[in-house]
Amino acid sequence: MASTAAAPVTRWAREYETIYILRPDISNDAAEKVVERAKDVIARLDGTLTKLDNWGKRKLAYPIQKNTRGIFVYLKYVGFNDLVAELERNLRLLDEVVRFQTVLLNEDIDAASVSVDPGEVEYLHVEEEEQAEDAELERARSLGMAPRAPRGAPSDAPQGPPAEEPARPEAAAAAPKEAPAAEESSEKTSAEPAEGAESPEPKREEG
């Protein structure tokens, strides 16, 4: 009796994304070696890299190893449970990597059905100038790996000199009138006899 072939068992994978940060002074060749090592780990553990993006040099939310800027690299891939641990172990061993973080995106993915666009997994070098804010940076912010504007931060708009406070009319009215007071005092002084002077005798009427 012929035995029936067992149906192939689908091995369900998961979709992850990993963002790692390189030192800002790293060379393009050294940065590319880190990418190649990450690709090797993913391929060796039967994973599939679906997206690779170099976000360039950006400001950090806080200094890391005395660095205030870093080069952000984004990876999206499909793999199994052991892949994340091995990838992060390799990143931890590299001096060029100062920080990394992995997030689970989707579960129960058929790894055999995943397609890859070659243009999406090519590592491109970017210029050293500061990059504009975009969707990728917002993704890094959600992971706590990129800066946010602090609350109560002063505005960059120039501030003019403070406006002069207008004089209050009641303050001017309350000012003492020294001149009239001095005149009144002089009048009182002239009406009184000088000290030591004899008072004039009253005029007698002859009867």
Coordinates of C-alpha atoms in Angstrom, one line a residue, residues 34-171:
V34 CA 28.3 47.0 9.1
V35 CA 25.5 46.7 6.6
E36 CA 27.1 43.6 5.0
R37 CA 27.5 41.9 8.4
A38 CA 23.8 42.5 9.1
K39 CA 22.8 41.1 5.7
D40 CA 25.0 38.1 6.3
V41 CA 23.3 37.3 9.7
I42 CA 19.8 37.7 8.2
A43 CA 20.6 35.4 5.2
R44 CA 22.4 32.8 7.4
L45 CA 19.4 32.3 9.7
D46 CA 16.9 31.9 6.8
G47 CA 15.6 35.5 7.0
T48 CA 14.8 37.9 4.1
L49 CA 15.8 41.5 4.0
T50 CA 13.0 43.5 2.4
K51 CA 14.1 47.1 2.9
L52 CA 17.4 48.9 3.7
D53 CA 17.6 52.7 4.0
N54 CA 20.4 55.0 5.1
W55 CA 18.8 58.0 6.8
G56 CA 22.0 59.9 7.1
K57 CA 23.5 61.9 9.9
R58 CA 21.0 63.3 12.4
K59 CA 20.9 64.8 15.9
L60 CA 20.4 62.5 18.8
A61 CA 17.8 62.9 21.4
Y62 CA 20.6 62.9 24.0
P63 CA 24.4 62.4 23.9
I64 CA 25.5 58.8 23.4
Q65 CA 29.2 58.1 24.2
K66 CA 29.8 61.8 24.0
N67 CA 28.3 62.0 20.5
T68 CA 25.4 64.4 19.8
R69 CA 24.9 63.1 16.2
G70 CA 24.8 59.7 14.6
I71 CA 24.2 58.0 11.3
F72 CA 20.8 56.2 11.3
V73 CA 20.3 53.0 9.3
Y74 CA 16.9 51.3 8.9
L75 CA 16.4 47.6 8.2
K76 CA 13.1 45.8 7.6
Y77 CA 13.2 42.0 7.3
V78 CA 11.3 38.7 7.7
G79 CA 12.7 36.0 9.9
F80 CA 12.2 33.7 12.9
N81 CA 12.6 34.1 16.6
D82 CA 16.3 33.3 16.7
L83 CA 17.1 35.9 14.0
V84 CA 16.6 39.0 16.2
A85 CA 18.8 37.8 19.0
E86 CA 21.6 36.9 16.7
L87 CA 21.4 40.2 14.7
E88 CA 21.4 42.3 17.9
R89 CA 24.3 40.2 19.3
N90 CA 26.4 41.1 16.3
L91 CA 25.5 44.8 16.4
R92 CA 26.5 44.9 20.1
L93 CA 30.0 43.6 19.2
L94 CA 30.7 46.4 16.8
D95 CA 32.3 49.5 18.1
E96 CA 30.9 51.5 15.2
V97 CA 27.3 50.9 16.5
V98 CA 26.4 53.1 19.4
R99 CA 22.7 52.1 19.7
F100 CA 20.1 49.9 18.1
Q101 CA 16.5 48.9 18.6
T102 CA 14.1 46.3 17.1
V103 CA 10.3 46.4 16.8
L104 CA 8.0 43.6 15.8
L105 CA 5.7 44.7 12.9
N106 CA 3.7 41.6 11.9
E107 CA 3.2 38.0 12.8
D108 CA 2.3 34.8 10.9
I109 CA 4.0 35.6 7.7
D110 CA 4.7 32.9 5.1
A111 CA 8.4 33.4 4.5
A112 CA 8.2 31.6 1.1
S113 CA 5.8 34.2 -0.3
V114 CA 7.9 37.3 0.6
S115 CA 9.2 39.1 -2.5
V116 CA 12.1 41.5 -2.6
D117 CA 12.8 44.5 -4.8
P118 CA 16.6 44.7 -5.3
G119 CA 16.4 48.5 -5.3
E120 CA 15.0 48.5 -1.8
V121 CA 17.9 46.6 -0.2
E122 CA 20.8 48.6 -1.8
Y123 CA 22.8 50.7 0.7
L124 CA 23.3 54.2 -0.6
H125 CA 25.7 56.8 0.9
V126 CA 24.3 60.2 1.7
E127 CA 25.9 63.6 1.9
E128 CA 27.3 64.9 5.2
E129 CA 24.8 67.8 5.4
E130 CA 21.9 67.7 7.7
Q131 CA 18.9 65.9 6.3
A132 CA 15.3 67.4 6.2
E133 CA 12.6 66.1 8.5
D134 CA 10.7 63.2 6.8
A135 CA 8.6 60.1 7.5
E136 CA 11.7 58.0 8.4
L137 CA 12.8 60.5 11.1
E138 CA 9.3 60.4 12.5
R139 CA 9.6 56.6 12.8
A140 CA 12.8 57.0 14.7
R141 CA 11.2 59.5 17.0
S142 CA 8.5 57.0 17.8
L143 CA 11.2 54.6 18.9
G144 CA 12.8 57.2 21.1
M145 CA 15.9 57.4 19.0
A146 CA 15.6 60.9 17.5
P147 CA 15.1 64.3 19.2
R148 CA 11.8 65.9 20.0
A149 CA 11.4 69.6 20.6
P150 CA 11.5 70.1 24.4
R151 CA 8.4 71.5 26.1
G152 CA 8.6 75.2 26.8
A153 CA 11.5 75.7 24.4
P154 CA 12.0 79.3 23.3
S155 CA 11.0 80.2 19.8
D156 CA 13.6 80.7 17.2
A157 CA 11.8 83.9 16.0
P158 CA 13.7 87.1 16.9
Q159 CA 12.2 89.0 19.7
G160 CA 12.1 92.8 19.6
P161 CA 12.8 95.1 22.5
P162 CA 10.0 95.3 25.1
A163 CA 7.5 98.0 24.5
E164 CA 7.7 101.1 26.7
E165 CA 5.1 101.3 29.4
P166 CA 2.9 104.4 29.0
A167 CA 3.0 106.9 31.9
R168 CA 0.0 106.6 34.1
P169 CA -2.0 109.8 34.5
E170 CA -2.8 109.1 38.1
A171 CA 0.9 108.9 38.9

